[in-house]
mmCIF file of C-alpha atoms in Angstrom:
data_model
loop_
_atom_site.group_PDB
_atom_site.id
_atom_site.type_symbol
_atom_site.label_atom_id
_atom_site.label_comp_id
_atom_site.label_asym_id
_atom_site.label_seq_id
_atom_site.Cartn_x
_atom_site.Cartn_y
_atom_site.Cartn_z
ATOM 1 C CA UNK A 1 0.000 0.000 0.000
ATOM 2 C CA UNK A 2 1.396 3.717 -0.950
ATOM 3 C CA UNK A 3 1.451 6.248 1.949
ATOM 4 C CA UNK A 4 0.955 8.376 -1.274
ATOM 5 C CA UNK A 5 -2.526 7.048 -2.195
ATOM 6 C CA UNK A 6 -6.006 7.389 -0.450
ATOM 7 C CA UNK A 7 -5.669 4.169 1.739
ATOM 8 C CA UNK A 8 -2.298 3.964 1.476
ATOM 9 C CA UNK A 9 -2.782 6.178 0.047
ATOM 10 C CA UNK A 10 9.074 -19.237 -6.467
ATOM 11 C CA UNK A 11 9.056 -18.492 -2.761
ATOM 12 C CA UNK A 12 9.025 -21.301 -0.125
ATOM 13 C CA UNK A 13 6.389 -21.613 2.742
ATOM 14 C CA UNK A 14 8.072 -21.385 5.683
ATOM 15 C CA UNK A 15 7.366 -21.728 9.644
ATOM 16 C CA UNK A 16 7.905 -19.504 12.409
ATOM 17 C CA UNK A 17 10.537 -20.405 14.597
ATOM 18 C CA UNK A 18 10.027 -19.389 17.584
ATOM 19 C CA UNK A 19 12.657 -20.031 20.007
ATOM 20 C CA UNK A 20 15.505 -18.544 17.872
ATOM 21 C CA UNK A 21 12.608 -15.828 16.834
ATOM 22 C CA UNK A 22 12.654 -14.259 20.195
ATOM 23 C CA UNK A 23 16.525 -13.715 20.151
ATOM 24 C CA UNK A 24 16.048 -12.000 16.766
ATOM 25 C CA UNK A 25 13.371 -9.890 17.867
ATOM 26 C CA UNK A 26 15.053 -8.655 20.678
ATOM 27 C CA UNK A 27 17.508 -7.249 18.680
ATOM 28 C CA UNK A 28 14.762 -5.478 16.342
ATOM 29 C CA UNK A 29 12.299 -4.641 19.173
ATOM 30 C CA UNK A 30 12.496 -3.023 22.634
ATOM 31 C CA UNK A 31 11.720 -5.344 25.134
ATOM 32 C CA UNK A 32 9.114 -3.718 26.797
ATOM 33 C CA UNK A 33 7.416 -2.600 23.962
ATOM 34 C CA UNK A 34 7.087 -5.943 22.289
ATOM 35 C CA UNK A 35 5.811 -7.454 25.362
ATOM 36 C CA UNK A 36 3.597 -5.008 26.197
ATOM 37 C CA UNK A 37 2.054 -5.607 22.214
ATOM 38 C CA UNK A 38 2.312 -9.477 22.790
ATOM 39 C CA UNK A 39 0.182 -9.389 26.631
ATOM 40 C CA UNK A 40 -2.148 -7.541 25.406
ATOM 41 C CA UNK A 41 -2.663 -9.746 22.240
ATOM 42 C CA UNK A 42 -3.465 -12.805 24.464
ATOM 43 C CA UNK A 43 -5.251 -11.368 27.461
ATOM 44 C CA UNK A 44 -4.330 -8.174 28.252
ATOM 45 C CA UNK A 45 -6.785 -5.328 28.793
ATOM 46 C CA UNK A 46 -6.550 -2.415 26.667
ATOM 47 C CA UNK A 47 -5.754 1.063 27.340
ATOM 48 C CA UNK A 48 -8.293 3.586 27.672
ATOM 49 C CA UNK A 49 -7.362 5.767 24.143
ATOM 50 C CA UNK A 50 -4.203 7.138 25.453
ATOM 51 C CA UNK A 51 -3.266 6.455 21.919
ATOM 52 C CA UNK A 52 0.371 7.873 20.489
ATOM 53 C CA UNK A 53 0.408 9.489 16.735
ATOM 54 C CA UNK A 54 2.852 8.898 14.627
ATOM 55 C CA UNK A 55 3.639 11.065 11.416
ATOM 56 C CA UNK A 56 2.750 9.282 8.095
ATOM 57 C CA UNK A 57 5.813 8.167 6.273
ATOM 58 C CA UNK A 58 7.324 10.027 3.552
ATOM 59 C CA UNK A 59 6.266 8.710 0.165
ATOM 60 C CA UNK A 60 8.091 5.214 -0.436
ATOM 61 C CA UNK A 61 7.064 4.960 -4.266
ATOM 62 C CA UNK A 62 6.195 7.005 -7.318
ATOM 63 C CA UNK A 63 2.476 6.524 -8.660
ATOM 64 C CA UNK A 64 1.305 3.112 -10.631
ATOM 65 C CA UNK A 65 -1.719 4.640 -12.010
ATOM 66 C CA UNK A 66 -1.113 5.426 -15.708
ATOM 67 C CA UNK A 67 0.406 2.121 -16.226
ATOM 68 C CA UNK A 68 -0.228 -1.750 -16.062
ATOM 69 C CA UNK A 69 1.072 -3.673 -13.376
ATOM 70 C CA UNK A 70 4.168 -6.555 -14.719
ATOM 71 C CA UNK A 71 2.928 -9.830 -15.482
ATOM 72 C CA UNK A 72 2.344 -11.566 -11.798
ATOM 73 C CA UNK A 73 4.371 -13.784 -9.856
ATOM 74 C CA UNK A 74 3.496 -17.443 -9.025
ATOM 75 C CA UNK A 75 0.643 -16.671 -6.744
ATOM 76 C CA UNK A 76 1.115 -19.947 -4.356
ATOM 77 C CA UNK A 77 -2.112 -21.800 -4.098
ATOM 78 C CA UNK A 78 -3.926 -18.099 -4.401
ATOM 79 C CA UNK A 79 -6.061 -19.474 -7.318
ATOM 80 C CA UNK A 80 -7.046 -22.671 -5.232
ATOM 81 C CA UNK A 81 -8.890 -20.707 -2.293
ATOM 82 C CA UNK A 82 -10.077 -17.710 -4.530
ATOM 83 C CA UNK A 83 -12.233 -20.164 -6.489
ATOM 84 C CA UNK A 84 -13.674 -21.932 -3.028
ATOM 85 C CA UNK A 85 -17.251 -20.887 -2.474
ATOM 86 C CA UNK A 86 -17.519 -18.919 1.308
ATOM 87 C CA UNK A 87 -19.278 -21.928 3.787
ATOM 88 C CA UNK A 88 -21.943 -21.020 5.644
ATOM 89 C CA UNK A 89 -21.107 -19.543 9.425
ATOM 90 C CA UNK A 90 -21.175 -22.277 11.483
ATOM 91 C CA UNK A 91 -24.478 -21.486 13.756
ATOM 92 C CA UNK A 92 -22.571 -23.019 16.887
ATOM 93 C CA UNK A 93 -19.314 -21.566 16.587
ATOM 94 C CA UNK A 94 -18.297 -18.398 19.310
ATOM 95 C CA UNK A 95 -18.987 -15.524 17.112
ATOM 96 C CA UNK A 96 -22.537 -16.624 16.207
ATOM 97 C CA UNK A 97 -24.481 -13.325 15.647
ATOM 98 C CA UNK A 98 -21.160 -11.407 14.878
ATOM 99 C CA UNK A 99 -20.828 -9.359 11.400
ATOM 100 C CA UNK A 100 -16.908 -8.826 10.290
ATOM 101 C CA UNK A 101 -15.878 -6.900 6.987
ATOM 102 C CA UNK A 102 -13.081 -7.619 5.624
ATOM 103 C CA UNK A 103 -11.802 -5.154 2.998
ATOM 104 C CA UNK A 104 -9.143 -6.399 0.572
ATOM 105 C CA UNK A 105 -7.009 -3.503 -0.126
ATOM 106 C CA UNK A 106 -7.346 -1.879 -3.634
ATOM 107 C CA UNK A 107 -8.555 -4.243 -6.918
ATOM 108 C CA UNK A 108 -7.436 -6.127 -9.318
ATOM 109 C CA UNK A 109 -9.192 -3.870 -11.763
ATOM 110 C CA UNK A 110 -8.037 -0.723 -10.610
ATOM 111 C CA UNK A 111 -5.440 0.097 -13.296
ATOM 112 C CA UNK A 112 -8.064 0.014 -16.313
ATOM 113 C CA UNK A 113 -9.534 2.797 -14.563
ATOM 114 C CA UNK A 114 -7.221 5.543 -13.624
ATOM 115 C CA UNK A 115 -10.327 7.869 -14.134
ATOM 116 C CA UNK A 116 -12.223 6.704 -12.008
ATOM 117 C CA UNK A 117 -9.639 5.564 -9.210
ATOM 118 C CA UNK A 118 -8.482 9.097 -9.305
ATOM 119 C CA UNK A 119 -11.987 10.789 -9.117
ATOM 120 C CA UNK A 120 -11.607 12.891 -5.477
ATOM 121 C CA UNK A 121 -13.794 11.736 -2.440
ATOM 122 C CA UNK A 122 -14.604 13.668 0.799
ATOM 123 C CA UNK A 123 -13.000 11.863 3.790
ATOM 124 C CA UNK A 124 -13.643 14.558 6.343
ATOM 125 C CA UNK A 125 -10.498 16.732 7.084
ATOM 126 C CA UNK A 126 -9.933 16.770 3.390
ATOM 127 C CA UNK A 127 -10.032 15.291 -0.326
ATOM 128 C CA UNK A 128 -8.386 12.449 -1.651
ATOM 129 C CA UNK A 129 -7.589 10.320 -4.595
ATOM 130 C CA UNK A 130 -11.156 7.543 -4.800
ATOM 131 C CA UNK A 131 -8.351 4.452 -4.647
ATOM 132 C CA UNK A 132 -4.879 3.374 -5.884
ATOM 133 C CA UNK A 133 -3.850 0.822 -7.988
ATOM 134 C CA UNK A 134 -1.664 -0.486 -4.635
ATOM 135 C CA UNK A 135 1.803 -2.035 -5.467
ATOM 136 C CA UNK A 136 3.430 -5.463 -5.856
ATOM 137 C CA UNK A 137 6.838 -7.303 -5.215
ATOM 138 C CA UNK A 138 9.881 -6.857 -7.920
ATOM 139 C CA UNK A 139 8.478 -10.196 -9.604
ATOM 140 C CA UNK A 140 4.697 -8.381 -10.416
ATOM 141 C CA UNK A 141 2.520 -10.161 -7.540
ATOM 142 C CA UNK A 142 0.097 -7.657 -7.179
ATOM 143 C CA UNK A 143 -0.937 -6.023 -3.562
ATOM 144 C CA UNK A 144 -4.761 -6.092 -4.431
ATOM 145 C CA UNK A 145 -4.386 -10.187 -5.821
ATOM 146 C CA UNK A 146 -2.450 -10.484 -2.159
ATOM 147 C CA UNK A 147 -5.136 -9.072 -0.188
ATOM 148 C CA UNK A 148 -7.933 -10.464 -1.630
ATOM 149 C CA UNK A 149 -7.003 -13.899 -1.539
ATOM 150 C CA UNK A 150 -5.569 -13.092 2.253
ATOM 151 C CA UNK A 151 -9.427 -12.281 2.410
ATOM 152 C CA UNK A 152 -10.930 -15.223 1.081
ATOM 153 C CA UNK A 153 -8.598 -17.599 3.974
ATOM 154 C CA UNK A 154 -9.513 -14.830 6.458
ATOM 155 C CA UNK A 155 -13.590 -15.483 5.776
ATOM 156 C CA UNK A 156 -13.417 -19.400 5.946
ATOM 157 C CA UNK A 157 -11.427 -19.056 8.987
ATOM 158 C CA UNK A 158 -13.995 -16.603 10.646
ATOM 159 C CA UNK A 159 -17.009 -18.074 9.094
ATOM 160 C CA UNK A 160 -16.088 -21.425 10.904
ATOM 161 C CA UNK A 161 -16.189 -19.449 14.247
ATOM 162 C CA UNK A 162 -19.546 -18.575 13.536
ATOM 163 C CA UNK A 163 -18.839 -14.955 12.411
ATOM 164 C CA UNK A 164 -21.057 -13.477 9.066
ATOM 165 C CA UNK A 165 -17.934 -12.119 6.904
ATOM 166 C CA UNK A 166 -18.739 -9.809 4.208
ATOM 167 C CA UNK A 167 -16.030 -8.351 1.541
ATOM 168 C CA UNK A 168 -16.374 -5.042 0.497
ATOM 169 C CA UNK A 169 -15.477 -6.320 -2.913
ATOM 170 C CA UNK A 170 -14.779 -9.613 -4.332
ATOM 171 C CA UNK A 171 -13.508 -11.714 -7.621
ATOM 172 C CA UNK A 172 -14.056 -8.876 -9.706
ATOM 173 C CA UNK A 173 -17.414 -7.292 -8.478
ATOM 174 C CA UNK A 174 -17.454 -4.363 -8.564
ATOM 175 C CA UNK A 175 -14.646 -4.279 -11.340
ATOM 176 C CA UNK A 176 -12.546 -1.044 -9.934
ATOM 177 C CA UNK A 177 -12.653 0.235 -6.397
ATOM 178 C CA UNK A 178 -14.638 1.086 -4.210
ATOM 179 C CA UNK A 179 -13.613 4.318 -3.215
ATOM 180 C CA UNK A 180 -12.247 4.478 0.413
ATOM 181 C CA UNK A 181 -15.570 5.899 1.168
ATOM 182 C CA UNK A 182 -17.910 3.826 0.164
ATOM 183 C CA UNK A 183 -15.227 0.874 2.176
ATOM 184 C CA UNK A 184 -16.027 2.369 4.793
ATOM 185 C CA UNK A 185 -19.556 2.939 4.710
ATOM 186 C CA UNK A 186 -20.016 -0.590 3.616
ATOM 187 C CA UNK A 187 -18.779 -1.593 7.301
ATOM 188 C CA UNK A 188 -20.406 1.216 8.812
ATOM 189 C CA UNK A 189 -24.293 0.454 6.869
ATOM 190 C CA UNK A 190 -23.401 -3.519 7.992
ATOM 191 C CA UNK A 191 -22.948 -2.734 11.762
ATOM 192 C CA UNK A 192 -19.820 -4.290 11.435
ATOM 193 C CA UNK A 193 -18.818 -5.661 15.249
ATOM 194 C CA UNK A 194 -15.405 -5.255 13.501
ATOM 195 C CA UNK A 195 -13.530 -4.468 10.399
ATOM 196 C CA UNK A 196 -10.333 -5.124 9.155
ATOM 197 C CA UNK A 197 -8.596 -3.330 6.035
ATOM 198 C CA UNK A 198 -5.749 -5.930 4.518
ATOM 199 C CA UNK A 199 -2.938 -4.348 3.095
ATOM 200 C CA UNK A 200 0.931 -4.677 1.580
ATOM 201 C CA UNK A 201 3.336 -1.705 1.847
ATOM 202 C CA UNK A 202 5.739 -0.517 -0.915
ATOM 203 C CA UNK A 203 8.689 0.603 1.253
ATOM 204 C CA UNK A 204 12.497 0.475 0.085
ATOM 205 C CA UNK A 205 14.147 -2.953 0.257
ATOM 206 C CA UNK A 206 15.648 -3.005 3.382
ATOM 207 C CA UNK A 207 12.744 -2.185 5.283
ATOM 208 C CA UNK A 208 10.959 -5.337 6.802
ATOM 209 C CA UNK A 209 8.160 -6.294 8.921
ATOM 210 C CA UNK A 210 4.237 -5.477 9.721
ATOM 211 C CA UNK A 211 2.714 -2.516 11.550
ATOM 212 C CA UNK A 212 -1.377 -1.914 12.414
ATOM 213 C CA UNK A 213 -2.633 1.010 11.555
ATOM 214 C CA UNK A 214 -5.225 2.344 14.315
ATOM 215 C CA UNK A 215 -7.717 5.736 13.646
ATOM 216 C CA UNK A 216 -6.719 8.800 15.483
ATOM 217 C CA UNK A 217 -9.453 10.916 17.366
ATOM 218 C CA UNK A 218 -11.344 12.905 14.397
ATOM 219 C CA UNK A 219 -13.959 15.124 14.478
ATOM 220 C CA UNK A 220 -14.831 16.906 11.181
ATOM 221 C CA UNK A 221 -17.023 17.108 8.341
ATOM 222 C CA UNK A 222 -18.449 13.593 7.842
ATOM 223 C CA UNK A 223 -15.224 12.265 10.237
ATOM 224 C CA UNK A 224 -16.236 11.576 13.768
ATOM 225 C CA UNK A 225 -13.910 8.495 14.890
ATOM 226 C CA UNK A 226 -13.983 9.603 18.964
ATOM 227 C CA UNK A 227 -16.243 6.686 19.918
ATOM 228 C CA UNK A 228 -14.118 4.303 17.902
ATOM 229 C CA UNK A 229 -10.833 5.035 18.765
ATOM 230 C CA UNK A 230 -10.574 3.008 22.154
ATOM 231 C CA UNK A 231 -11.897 0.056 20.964
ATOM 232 C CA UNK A 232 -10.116 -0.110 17.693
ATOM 233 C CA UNK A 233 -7.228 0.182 19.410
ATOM 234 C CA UNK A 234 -7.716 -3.007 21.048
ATOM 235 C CA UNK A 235 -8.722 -4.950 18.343
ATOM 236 C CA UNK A 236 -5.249 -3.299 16.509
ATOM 237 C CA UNK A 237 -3.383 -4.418 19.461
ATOM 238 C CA UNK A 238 -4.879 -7.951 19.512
ATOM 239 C CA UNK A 239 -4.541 -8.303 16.024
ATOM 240 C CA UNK A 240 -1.062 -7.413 15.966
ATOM 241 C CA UNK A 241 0.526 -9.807 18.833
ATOM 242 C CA UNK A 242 -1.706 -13.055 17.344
ATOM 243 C CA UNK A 243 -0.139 -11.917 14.156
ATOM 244 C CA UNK A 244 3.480 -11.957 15.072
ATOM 245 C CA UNK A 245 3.164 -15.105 17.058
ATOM 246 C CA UNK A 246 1.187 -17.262 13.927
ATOM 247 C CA UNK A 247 3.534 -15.931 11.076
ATOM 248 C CA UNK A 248 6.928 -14.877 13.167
ATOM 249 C CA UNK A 249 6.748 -11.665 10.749
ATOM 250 C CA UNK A 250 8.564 -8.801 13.105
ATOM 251 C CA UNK A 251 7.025 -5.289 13.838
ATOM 252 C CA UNK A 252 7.765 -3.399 11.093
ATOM 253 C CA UNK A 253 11.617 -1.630 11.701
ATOM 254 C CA UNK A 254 10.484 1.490 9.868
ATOM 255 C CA UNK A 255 7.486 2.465 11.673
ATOM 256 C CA UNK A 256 6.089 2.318 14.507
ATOM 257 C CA UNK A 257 9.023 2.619 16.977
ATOM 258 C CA UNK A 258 8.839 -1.243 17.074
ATOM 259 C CA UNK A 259 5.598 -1.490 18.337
ATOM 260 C CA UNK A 260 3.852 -2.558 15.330
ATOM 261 C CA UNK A 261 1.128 -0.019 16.119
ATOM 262 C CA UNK A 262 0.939 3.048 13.948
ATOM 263 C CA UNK A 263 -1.848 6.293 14.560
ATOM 264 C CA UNK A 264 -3.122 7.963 11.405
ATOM 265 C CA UNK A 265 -5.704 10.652 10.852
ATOM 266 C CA UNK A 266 -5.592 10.752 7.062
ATOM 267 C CA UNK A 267 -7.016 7.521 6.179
ATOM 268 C CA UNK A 268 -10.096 7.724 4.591
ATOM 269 C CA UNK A 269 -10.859 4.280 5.611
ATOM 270 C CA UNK A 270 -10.757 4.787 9.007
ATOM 271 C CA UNK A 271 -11.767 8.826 8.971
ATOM 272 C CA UNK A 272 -15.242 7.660 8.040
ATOM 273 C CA UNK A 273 -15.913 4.793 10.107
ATOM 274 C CA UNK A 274 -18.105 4.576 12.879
ATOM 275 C CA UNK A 275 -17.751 0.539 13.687
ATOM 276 C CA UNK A 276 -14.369 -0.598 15.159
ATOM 277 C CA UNK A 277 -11.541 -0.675 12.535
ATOM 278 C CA UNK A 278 -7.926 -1.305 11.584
ATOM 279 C CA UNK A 279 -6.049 -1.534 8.679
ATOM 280 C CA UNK A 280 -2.586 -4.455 8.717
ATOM 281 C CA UNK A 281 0.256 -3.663 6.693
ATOM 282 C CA UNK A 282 1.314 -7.351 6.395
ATOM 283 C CA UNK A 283 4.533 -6.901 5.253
ATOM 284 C CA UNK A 284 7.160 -4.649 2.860
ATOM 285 C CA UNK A 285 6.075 -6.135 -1.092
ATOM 286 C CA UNK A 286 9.540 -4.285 -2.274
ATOM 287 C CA UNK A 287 11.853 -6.178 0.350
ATOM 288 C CA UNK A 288 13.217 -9.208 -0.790
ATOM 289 C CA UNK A 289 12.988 -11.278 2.360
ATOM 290 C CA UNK A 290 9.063 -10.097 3.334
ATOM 291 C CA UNK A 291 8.081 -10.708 -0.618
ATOM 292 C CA UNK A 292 9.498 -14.266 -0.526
ATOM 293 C CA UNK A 293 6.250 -14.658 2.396
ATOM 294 C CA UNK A 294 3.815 -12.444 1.154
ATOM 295 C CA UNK A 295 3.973 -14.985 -2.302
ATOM 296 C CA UNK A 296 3.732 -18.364 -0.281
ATOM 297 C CA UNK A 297 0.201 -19.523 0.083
ATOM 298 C CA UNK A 298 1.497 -21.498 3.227
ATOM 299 C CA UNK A 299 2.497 -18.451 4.550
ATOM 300 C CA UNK A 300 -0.678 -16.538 3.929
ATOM 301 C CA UNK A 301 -2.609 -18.728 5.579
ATOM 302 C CA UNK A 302 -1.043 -18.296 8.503
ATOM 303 C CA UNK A 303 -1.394 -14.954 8.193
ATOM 304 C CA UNK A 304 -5.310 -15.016 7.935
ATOM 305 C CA UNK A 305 -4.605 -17.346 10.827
ATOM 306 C CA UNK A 306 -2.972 -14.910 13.303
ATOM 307 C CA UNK A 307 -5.583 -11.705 12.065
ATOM 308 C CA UNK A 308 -8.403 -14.246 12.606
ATOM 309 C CA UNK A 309 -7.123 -15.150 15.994
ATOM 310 C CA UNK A 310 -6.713 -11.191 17.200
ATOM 311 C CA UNK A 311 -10.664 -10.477 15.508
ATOM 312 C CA UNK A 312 -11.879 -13.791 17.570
ATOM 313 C CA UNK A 313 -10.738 -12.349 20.716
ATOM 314 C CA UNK A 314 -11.724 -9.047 20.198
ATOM 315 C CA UNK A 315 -15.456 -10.099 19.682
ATOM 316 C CA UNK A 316 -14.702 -13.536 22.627
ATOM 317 C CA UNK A 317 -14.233 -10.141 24.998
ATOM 318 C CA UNK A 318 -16.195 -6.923 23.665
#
């Protein structure tokens, strides 16, 4: 995902390891910090909205709009679980009578309509760019095929818990967008007990790891985010320990201050929403290392694994 857009705006599978993970991490991550992320994943209680804003990032990469993405990388098993119908919720599971949107970052279709994509929207404190065309590793695997198949494992896995899952978009329908607006109002007009944006970043190579974005307090024009801040904050900080302990993916070392959380106020997505929301940055599409899991099916699905396992616990406690 671009920090310069509206919302950001053959690889092997491979298993975390978690004994010689922690050494690494505590070279990445301050101690305290990292614990403090992990406790609260599995159990902890969440602060009260003392939440800390960080700046946006300077812009990492140069507009993909007027062109058509590279011809894509081996997707994994992408194609496998894309083409698997949704099963019913399971009318027993825990989260029986719970709604969760999941919104796959950007669309496949988005770069046959750089019109539209780049129409302007209202997202409160200001105007912004509909949608982006998102980015993709060095080898063309495109951020919007990422997320949405991250999406489809992230459904089955929630649906089987008993939660109703809708997508804001899916397998080509609609065939560009939506516009960060109408994301957002699709969770809002659902009474979404949660919502999740899935995204990629398109940092330089060299930066590695995930980070949760979490909305800042907001109040203007259509924008009022003060009575979602607290709780989205725990569901971020749920989302993001379960995360790191499923897929042994580090906090991100760019942002974040090793936390893995990140504050924004510019993010139309979460400007407009008025149902608990965060959006994941699963990983760095233009680093080397984080591509190489990003393209593994095996390692997707742990991924859906660890954000299903922070959205279960939300809803288990809220």
């Amino acid at each position: 995902m671009s920090y310069t857009g509206p919302d950001f705006d053959a690889p092997r599978p491979r298993r975390p390891r978690r004994g010689p993970l922690t050494v690494a991490l505590a070279a990445l991550v301050p101690g305290a910090l990292l614990g403090w992320v992990v406790y609260e994943a599995v159990g902890g209680s969440g602060p009260g909205g003392g939440d800390r804003t960080a700046s946006p990032a300077p812009a990492s990469r140069a507009s993909t709009l007027s062109s058509a993405p590279a011809a894509p990388a081996s997707p994994g098993d992408d194609a496998k679980v894309s083409a698997s119908p949704s099963a019913r919720p399971d009318s027993s599971g825990p989260l029986r009578g719970k709604v969760v949107v999941v919104d796959p970052g950007h669309n496949p279709g988005n770069f046959r309509h750089p019109a539209e994509i780049n129409r302007q929207v209202d997202i409160g404190t200001h105007s912004k760019e509909c949608d982006t065309t998102g980015t993709s590793t060095n080898d063309g695997y495109s951020e919007a095929r990422f997320t949405l198949d991250l999406a489809h494992r992230l459904r089955t896995l929630l649906e089987r818990q008993g939660a109703t899952v809708k997508l804001t978009h899916d397998d080509g329908a609609p065939s560009w967008g939506p516009c960060v607006d109408e994301r957002a109002r699709i969770g809002n007009t659902a009474h979404a007990d949660a919502a999740i944006s899935l995204h990629a970043d398109g940092s330089a190579a060299g930066n590695r790891g995930f980070h949760v974005i979490l909305p800042g307090s907001v109040h203007a024009g259509a924008a009022d985010t003060r009575g979602i801040v607290g709780p989205s904050h725990d569901l971020g900080v749920r989302v993001a320990g379960n995360y790191l302990r499923e897929t042994g993916e580090p906090p991100s070392n760019y942002l974040g201050e090793g936390t893995g959380l990140v504050t924004r106020t510019d993010l139309g997505g979460l400007n407009l929403s008025t149902v608990p929301k965060v959006f994941i940055e699963c990983g760095n599409m233009r680093d080397s290392k984080d591509a190489a899991l990003l393209t593994s099916g095996a390692w997707r699905q742990q991924a859906a694994q660890g954000i299903s396992e922070g959205i279960v616990s939300f809803l288990r406690d809220s």
